[in-house]
Short mmCIF file of C-alpha atoms in Angstrom, two decimals:
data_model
loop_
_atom_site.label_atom_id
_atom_site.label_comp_id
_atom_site.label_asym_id
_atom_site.label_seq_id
_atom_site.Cartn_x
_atom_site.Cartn_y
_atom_site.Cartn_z
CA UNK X 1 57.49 -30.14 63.50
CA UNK X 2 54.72 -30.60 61.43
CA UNK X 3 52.90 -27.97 62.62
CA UNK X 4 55.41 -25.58 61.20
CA UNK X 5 55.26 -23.34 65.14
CA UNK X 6 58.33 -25.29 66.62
CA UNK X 7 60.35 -22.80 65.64
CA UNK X 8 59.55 -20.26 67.87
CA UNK X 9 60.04 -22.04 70.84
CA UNK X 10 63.85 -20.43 71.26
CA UNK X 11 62.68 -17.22 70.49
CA UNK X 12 63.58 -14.73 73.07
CA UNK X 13 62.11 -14.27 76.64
CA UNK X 14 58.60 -12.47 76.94
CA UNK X 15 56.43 -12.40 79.79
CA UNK X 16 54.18 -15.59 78.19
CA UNK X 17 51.63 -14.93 81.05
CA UNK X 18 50.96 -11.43 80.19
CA UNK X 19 51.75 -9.65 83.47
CA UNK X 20 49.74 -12.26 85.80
CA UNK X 21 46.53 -12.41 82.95
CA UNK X 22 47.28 -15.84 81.90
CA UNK X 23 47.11 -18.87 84.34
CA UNK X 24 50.37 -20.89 84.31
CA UNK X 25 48.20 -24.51 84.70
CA UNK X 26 48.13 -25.28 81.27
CA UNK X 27 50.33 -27.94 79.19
CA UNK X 28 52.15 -25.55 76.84
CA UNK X 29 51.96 -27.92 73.78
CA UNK X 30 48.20 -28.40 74.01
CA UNK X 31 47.76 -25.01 72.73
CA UNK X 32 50.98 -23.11 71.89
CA UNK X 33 49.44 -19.97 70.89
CA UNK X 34 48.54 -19.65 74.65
CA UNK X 35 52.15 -18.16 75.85
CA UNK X 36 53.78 -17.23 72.66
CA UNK X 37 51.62 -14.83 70.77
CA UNK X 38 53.39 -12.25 72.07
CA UNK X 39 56.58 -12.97 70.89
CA UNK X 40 55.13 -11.60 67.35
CA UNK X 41 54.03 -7.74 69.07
CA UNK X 42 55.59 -5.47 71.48
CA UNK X 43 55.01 -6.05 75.29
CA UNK X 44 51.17 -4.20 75.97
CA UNK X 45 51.61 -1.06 77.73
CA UNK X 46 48.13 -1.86 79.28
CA UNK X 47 48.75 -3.92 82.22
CA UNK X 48 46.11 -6.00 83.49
CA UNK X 49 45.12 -4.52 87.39
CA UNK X 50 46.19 -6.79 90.73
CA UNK X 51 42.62 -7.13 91.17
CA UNK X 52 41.57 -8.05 87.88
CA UNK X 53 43.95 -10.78 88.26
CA UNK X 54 42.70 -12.01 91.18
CA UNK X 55 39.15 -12.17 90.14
CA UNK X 56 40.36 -14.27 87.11
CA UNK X 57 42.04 -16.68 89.63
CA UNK X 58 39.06 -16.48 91.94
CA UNK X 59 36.55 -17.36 88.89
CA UNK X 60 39.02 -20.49 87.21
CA UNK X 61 38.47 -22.00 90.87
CA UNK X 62 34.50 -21.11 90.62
CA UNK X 63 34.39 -22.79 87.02
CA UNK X 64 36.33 -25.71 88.42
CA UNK X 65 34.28 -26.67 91.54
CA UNK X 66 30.60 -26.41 89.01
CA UNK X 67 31.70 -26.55 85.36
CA UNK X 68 30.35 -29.54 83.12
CA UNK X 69 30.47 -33.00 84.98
CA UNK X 70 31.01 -32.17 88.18
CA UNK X 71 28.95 -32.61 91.35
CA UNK X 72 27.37 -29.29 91.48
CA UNK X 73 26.67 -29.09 87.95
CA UNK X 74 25.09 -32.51 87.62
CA UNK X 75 22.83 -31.11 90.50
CA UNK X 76 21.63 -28.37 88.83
CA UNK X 77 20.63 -30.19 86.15
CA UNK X 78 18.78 -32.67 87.85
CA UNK X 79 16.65 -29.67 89.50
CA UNK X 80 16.41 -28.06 85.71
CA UNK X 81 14.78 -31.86 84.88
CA UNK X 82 12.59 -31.52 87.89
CA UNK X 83 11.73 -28.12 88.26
CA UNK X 84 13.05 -27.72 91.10
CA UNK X 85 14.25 -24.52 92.19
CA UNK X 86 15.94 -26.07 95.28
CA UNK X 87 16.32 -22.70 96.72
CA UNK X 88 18.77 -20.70 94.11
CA UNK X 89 19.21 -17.92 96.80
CA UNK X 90 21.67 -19.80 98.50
CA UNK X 91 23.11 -22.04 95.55
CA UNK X 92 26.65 -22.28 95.43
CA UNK X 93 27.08 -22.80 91.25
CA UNK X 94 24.61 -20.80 88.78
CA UNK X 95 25.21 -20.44 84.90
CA UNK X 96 25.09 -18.27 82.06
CA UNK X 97 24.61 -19.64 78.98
CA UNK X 98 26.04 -18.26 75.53
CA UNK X 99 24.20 -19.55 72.86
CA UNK X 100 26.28 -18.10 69.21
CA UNK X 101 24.99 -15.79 66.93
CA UNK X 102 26.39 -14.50 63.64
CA UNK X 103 29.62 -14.66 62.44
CA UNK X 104 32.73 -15.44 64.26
CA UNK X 105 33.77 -11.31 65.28
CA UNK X 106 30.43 -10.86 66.62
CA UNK X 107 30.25 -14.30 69.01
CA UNK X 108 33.99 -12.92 70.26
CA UNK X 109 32.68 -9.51 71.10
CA UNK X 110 29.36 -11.43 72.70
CA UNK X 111 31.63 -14.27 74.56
CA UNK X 112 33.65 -11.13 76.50
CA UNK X 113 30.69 -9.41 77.25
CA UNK X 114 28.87 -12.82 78.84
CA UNK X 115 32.44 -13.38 80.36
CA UNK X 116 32.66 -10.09 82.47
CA UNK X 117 28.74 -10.08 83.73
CA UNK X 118 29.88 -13.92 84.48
CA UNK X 119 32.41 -12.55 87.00
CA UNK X 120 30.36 -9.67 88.14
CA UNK X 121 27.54 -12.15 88.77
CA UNK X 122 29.38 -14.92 90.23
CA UNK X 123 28.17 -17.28 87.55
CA UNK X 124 30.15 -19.80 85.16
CA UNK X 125 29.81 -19.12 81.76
CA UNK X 126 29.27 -21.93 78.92
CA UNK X 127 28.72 -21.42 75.75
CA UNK X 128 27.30 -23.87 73.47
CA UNK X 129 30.08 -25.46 70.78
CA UNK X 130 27.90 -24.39 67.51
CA UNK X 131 29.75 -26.05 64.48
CA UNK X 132 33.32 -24.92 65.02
CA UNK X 133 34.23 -24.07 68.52
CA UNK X 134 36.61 -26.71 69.48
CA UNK X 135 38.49 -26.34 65.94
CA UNK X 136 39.28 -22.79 66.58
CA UNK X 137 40.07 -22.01 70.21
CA UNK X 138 41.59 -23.68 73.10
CA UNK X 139 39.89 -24.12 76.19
CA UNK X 140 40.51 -20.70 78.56
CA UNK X 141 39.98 -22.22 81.97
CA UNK X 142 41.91 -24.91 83.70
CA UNK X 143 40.93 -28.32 84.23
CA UNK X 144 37.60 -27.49 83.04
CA UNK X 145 35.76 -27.22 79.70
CA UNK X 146 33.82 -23.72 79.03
CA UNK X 147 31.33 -25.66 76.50
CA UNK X 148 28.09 -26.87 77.18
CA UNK X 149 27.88 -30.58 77.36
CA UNK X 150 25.87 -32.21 74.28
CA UNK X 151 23.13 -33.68 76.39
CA UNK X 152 22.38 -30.59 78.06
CA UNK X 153 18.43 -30.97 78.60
CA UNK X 154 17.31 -27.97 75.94
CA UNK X 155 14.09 -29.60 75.87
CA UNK X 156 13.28 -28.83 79.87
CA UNK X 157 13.96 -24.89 79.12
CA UNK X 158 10.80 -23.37 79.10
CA UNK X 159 11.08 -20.07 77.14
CA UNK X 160 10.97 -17.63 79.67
CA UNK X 161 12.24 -14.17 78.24
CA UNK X 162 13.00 -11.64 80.48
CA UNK X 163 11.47 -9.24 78.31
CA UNK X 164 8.45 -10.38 78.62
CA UNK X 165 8.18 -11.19 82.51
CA UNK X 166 9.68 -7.39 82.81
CA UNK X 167 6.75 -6.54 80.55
CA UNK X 168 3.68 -8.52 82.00
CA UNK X 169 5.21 -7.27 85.67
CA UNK X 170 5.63 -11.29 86.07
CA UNK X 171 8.31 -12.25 88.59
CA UNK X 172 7.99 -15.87 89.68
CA UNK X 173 10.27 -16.61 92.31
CA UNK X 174 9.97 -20.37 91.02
CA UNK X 175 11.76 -20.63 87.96
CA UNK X 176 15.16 -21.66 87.82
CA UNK X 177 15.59 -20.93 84.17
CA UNK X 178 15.20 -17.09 82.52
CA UNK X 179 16.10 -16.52 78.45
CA UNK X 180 18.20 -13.31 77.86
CA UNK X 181 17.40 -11.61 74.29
CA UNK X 182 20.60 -9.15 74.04
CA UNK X 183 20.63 -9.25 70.18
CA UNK X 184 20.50 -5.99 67.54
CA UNK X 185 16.83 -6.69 67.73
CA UNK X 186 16.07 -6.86 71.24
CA UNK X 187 13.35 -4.43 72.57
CA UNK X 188 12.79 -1.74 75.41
CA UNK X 189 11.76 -4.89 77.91
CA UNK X 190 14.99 -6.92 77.00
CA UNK X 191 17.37 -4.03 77.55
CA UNK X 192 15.82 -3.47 81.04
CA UNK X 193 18.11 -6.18 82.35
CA UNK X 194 20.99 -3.09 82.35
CA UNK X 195 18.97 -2.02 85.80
CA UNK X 196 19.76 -2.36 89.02
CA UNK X 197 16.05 -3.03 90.12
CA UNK X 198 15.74 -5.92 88.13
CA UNK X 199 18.60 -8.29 88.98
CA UNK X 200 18.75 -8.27 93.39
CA UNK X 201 16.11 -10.59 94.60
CA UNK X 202 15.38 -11.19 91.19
CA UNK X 203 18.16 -12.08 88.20
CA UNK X 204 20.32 -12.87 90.75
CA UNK X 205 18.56 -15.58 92.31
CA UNK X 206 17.78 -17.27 88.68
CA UNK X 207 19.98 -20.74 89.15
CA UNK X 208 20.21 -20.75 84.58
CA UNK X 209 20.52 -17.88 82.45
CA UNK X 210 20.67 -18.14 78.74
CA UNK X 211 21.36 -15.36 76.27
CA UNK X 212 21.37 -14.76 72.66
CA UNK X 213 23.42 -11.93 71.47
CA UNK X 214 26.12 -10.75 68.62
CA UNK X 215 26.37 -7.62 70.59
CA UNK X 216 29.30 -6.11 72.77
CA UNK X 217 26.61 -5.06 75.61
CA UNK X 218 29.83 -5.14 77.91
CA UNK X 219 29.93 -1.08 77.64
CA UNK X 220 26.26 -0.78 79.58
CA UNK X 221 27.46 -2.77 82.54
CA UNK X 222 29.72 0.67 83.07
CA UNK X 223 26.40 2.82 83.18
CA UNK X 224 25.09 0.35 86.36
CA UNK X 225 26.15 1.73 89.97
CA UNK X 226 26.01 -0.98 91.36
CA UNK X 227 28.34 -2.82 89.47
CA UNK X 228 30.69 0.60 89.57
CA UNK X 229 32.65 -0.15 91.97
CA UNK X 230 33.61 -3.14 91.36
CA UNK X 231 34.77 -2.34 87.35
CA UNK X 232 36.52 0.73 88.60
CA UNK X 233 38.95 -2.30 90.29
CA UNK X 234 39.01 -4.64 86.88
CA UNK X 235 39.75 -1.89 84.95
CA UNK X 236 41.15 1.58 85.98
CA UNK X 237 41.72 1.73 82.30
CA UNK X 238 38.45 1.83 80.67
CA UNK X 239 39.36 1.28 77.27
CA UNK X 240 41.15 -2.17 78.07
CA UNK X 241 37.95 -4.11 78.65
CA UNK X 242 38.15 -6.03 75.79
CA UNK X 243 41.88 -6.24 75.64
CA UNK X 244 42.60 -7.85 78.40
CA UNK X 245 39.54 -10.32 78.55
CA UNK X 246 39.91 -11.45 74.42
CA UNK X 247 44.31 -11.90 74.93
CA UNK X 248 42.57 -13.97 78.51
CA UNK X 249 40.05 -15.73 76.30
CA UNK X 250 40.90 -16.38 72.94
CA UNK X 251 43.54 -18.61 72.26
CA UNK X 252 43.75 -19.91 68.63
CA UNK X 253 44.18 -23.70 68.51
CA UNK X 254 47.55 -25.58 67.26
CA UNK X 255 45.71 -25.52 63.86
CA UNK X 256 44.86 -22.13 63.85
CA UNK X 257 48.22 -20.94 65.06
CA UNK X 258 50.01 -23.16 62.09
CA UNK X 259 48.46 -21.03 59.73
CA UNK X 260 49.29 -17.74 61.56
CA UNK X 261 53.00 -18.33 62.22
CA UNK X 262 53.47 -19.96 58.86
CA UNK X 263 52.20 -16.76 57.12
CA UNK X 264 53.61 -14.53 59.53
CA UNK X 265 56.89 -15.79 59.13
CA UNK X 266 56.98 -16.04 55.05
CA UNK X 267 55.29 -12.67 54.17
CA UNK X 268 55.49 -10.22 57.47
CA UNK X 269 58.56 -11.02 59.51
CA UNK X 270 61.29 -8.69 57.87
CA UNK X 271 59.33 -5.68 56.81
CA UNK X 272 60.17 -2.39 59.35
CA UNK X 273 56.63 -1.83 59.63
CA UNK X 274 53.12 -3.47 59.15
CA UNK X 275 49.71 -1.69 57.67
CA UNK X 276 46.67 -3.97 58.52
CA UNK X 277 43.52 -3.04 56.44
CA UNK X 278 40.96 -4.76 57.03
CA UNK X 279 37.79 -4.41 54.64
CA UNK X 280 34.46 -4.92 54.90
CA UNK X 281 31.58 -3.88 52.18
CA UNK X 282 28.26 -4.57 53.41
CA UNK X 283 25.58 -5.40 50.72
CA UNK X 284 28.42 -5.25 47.85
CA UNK X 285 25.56 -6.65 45.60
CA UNK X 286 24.22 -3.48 45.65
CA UNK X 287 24.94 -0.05 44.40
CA UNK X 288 23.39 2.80 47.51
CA UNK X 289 24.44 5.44 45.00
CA UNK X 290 21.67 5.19 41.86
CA UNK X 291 23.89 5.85 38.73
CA UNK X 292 27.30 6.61 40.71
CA UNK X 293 30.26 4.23 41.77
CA UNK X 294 29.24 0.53 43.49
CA UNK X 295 30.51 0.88 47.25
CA UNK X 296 33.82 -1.05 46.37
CA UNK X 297 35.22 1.45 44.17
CA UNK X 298 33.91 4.02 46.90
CA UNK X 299 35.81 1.90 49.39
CA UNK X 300 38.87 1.65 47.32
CA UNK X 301 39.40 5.33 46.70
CA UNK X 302 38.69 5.66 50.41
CA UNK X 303 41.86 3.11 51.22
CA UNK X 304 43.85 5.60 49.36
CA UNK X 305 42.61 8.54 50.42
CA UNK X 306 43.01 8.11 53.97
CA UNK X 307 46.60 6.09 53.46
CA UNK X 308 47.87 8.90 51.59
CA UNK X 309 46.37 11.65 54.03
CA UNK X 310 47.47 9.99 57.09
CA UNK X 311 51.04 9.17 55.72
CA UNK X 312 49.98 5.49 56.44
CA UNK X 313 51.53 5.08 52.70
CA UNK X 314 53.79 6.65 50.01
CA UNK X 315 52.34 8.25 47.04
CA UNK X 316 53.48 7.10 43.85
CA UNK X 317 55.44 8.56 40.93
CA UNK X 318 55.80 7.54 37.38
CA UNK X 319 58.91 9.33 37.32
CA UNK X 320 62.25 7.97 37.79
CA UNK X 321 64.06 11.04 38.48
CA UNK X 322 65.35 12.37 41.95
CA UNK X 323 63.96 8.74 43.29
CA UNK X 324 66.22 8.26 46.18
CA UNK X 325 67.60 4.74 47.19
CA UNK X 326 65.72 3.51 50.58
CA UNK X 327 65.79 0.43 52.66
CA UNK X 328 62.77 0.93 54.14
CA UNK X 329 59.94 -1.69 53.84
CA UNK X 330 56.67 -1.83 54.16
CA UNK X 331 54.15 -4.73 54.66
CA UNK X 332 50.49 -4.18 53.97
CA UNK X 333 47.93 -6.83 55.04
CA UNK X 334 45.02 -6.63 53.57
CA UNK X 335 41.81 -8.75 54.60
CA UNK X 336 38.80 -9.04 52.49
CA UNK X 337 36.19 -11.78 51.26
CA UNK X 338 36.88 -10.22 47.45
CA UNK X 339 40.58 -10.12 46.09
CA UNK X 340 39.63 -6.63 44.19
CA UNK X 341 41.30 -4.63 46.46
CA UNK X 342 44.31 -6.68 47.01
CA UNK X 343 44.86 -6.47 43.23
CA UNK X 344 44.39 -2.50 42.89
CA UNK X 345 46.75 -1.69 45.61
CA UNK X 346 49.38 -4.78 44.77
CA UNK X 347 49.39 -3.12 40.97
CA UNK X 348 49.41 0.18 42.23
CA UNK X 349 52.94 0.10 43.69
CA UNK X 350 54.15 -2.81 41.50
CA UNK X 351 53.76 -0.34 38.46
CA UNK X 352 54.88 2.54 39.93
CA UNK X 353 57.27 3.45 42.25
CA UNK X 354 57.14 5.23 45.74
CA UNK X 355 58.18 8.76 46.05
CA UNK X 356 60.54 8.36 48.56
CA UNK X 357 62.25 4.85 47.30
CA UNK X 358 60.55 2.86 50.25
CA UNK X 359 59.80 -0.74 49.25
CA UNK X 360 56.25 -1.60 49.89
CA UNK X 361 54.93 -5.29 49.81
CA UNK X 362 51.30 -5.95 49.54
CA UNK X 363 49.63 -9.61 50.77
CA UNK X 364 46.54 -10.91 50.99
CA UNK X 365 45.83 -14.40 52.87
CA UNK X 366 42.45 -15.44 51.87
CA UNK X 367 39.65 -13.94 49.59
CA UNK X 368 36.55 -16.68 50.58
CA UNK X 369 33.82 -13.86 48.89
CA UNK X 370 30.99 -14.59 50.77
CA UNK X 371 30.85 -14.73 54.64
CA UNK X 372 30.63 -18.69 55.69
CA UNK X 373 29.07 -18.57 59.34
CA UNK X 374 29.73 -21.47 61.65
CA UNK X 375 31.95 -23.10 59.04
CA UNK X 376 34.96 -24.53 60.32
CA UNK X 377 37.68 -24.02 57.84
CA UNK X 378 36.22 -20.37 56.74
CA UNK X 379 36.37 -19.78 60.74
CA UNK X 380 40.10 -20.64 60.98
CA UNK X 381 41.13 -19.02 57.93
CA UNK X 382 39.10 -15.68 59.55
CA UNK X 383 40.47 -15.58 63.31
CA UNK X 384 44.12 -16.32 61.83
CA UNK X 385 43.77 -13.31 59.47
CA UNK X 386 42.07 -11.56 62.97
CA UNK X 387 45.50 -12.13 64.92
CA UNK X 388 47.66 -11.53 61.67
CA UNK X 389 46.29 -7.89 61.69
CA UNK X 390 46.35 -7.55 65.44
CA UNK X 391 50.24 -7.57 65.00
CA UNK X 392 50.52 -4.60 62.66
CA UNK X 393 52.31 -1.75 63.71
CA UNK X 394 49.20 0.83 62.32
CA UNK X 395 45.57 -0.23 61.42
CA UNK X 396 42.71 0.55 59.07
CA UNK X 397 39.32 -1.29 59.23
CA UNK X 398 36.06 -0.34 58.16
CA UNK X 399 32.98 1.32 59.92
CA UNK X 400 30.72 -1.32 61.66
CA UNK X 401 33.00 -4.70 61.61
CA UNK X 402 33.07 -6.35 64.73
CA UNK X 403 36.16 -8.33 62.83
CA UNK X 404 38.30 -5.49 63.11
CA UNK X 405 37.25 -4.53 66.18
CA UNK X 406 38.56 -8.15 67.59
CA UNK X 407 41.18 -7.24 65.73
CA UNK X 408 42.45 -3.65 66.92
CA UNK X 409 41.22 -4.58 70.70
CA UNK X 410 43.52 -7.81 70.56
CA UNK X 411 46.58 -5.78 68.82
CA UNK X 412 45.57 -2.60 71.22
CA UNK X 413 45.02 0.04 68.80
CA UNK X 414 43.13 2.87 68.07
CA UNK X 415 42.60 2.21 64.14
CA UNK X 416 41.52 4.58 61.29
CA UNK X 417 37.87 3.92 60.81
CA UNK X 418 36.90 4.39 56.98
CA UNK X 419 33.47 6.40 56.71
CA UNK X 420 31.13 4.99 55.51
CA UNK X 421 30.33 4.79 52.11
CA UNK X 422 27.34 6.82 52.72
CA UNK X 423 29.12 9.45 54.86
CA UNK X 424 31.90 9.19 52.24
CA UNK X 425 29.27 10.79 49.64
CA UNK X 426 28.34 13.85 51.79
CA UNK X 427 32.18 14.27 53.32
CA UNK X 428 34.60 13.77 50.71
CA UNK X 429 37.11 15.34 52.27
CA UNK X 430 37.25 12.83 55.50
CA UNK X 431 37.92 9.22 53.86
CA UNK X 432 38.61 8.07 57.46
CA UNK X 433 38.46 9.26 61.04
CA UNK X 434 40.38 8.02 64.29
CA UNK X 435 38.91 5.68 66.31
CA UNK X 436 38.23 7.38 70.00
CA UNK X 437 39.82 4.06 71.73
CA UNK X 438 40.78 0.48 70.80
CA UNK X 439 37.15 -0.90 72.00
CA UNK X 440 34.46 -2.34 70.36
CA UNK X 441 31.23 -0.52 69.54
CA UNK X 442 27.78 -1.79 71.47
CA UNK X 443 25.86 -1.33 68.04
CA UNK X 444 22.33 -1.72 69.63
CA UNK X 445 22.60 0.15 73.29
CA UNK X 446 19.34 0.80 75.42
CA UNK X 447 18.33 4.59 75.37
CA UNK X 448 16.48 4.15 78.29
CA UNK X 449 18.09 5.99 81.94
CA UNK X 450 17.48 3.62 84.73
CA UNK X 451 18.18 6.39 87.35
CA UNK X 452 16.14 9.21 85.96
CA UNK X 453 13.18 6.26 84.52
CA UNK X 454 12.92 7.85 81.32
CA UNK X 455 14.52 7.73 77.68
CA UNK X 456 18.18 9.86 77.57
CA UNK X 457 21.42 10.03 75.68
CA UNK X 458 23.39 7.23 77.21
CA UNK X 459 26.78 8.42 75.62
CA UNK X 460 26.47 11.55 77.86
CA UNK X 461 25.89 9.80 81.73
CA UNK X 462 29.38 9.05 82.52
CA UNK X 463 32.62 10.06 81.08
CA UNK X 464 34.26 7.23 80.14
CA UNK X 465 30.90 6.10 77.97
CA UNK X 466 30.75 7.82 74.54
CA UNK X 467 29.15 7.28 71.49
CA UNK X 468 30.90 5.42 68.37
CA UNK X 469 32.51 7.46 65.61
CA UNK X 470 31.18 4.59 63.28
CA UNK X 471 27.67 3.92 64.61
CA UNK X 472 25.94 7.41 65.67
CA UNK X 473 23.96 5.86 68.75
CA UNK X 474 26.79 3.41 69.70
CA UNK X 475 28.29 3.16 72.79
CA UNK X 476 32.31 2.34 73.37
CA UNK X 477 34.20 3.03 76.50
CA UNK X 478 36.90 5.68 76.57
CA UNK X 479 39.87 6.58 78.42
CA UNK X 480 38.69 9.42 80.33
#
């Protein structure tokens, strides 16, 4: 077909719905990658819970009966328009919307959060299309669209921030509408909404809730007891969070998928065993170290450092001699805006050869240099090279990407993080580290202890909450 997927459709017999995760509604052509991306991995060994299932059956039904167009969400509108709060207590359909922010990893890592506190909440999540949306997933909920209609009334939204009713000790059990600053930059009031005391008779009650993020605040939800219960159900697995909900959410569109089985099968089919690297230099423009190396050539020597320590990859000889025959292959992906790195390693074992004989083959799909947010075509090119390196065997990514953590989460792995460059400088010796589990990071966590009403260290309340080996005041969950 001219889509260049067709030929995967006699592949052998997975479970397509990933052990109950997937609904079985959907038209299989519509959006192919739905039931066979995992004919291109092994079968999870993280199994989605009975009751996590369930909840994700219960909520397709909630987002059916009030998602866009239909009665109940054509009547909260109307009272949006009017102001009426048409008593919210006791309203059957409330909302929680997702309004994008920064590049495509960090709106993934954002859309799961808003997902899960959508199910804990009872509310239906939609998230508004931005540029790109439609051209890069398929929709995740049957018979119903997850984004927000074009006519949506913006201009009746008054700009009520949490934050700042928290702040001026304002609670007006009138509004219908509350805005939801969860971003890197959000403050002390903002963070707040991780309380209990804030949400019954309060939050809860709010008919429209909109929030701005490119966080993964999912991890604070797991410091709340009163939603502790009910997680402890979703996920006896802690460290799944994200892999379950992104292989529930994300689906790349026929497009999308074209370009991932089309690569996939010319470049990464054959070879025993797949090394993902995926590569991210922040500020590249700039050199941190005043007369030393620029952070790529840090970041390069770090790639082979920690391949070479880790016996992710062979060394390399310039002798001939006592160079035994092997069949072994090796496929290295590498993903990166710049093609530097791509050409360092390719040359490295073009010109030499491997120690040990094995055949390694290095591949790059895209080098776009400079990040392209909200663009459609950059956006494809990025979530195909996201799944591409969610299907290697072994994974390297660097500190702070929320691209490889979609990524490793999606492929469930716990990757080698490389230090950064910074960290690099002061511990030479420790190119990269092992990631504590296969979730995201929450960058920009609160520090404030709801219980004890007083600043603490978060990463020390509950076991399965630690900090980040990449970001020092993180939070990630753990398998504990």
């Amino acid at each position: 077909q001219e889509d260049g997927i067709s030929t995967f459709s006699n592949a052998p017999s997975k479970d397509k719905f990933l052990g109950g995760l997937l609904s079985n509604e959907f038209d299989e052509d519509s959006c192919k990658s739905r039931y066979q991306s995992m004919l291109f991995t092994n079968s999870s060994p993280h199994k989605p819970s009975s009751y996590l299932i369930q909840r994700l059956r219960k909520y397709e039904k909630l987002h059916k009966k009030c998602g866009p167009n239909t009665e109940h969400y054509n009547k909260a509108i109307d009272d949006l328009k009017s102001g009426n709060k048409n008593n919210n207590e006791q309203s059957e359909c409330k909302y929680l919307i997702n309004q994008p922010n920064s590049g495509l990893g960090n709106r993934m890592i954002t859309l799961a959060s808003c997902f899960l506190y959508a199910i804990l909440s009872n509310r239906v999540l939609l998230t508004q299309s931005g540029m790109d949306m439609s051209d890069i997933f398929c929709e995740p909920f049957p018979q119903s669209s997850w984004l927000l209609p074009l006519d949506f009334p913006h201009n009746h939204l008054h700009h009520l921030s949490f934050g700042n009713m928290v702040r001026d000790s304002t609670r007006n059990s009138s509004i219908n509408y509350v805005f939801l600053d969860l971003s890197h930059a959000s403050n002390h009031y903002d963070k707040l909404f991780f309380c209990d005391e804030y949400h019954h008779g309060f939050i809860d009650n709010i008919t429209w809730m909109k929030t701005q993020s490119n966080q993964y605040f999912l991890p604070a939800f797991f410091l709340m007891p009163s939603y502790k219960q009910e997680l402890d159900l979703l996920f006896p697995e802690k460290d799944t969070v994200f892999h379950h909900l992104g292989r529930y959410l994300f689906h790349p569109t026929n497009s999308v998928w074209g370009l991932i089985t089309r690569y996939y099968s010319s470049y990464l089919t054959n070879a025993e065993q797949r090394l993902g690297v995926q590569i991210r230099v922040f500020d590249p423009a700039k050199s941190i170290f005043l007369n030393e190396k620029p952070p790529s050539e840090i970041v390069l020597e770090q790639i082979i450092s920690c391949a070479l320590k880790e016996d992710l990859l062979p060394n390399v000889t310039v002798s001939v001699k006592n160079i035994t025959r092997s069949t072994r292959s090796k496929s290295v992906l590498i993903t990166s805006l710049s093609s530097e790195f791509f050409d360092k390693i390719k040359n490295m074992y073009w010109e030499k050869a491997t120690v040990d004989g094995e055949i390694i083959s290095v591949y790059q799909p895209s080098h776009e240099e400079h990040q392209q947010t909200e663009k459609s075509s950059h956006d494809m090119k990025a979530l195909a090279e996201m799944y591409l390196l969610s299907y290697s065997n072994v994974l390297m990514t660097s500190s702070l990407s929320t691209f490889g953590y979609v990524a490793q989460s999606l492929g469930g792995m716990k990757p080698w993080i490389l230090s950064r460059p910074d960290k690099y400088k002061v511990l030479h010796d420790v190119p990269c580290t092992r990631d504590l589990s296969m979730e995201p990071c929450y960058h920009a966590p609160p520090t404030f202890d709801c219980e004890a009403k007083k600043d603490t260290d978060l990463g020390l309340v509950v076991p399965h909450v630690k900090h980040c080996e990449d970001v020092d005041n993180g939070l990630k969950l753990v398998h504990s």
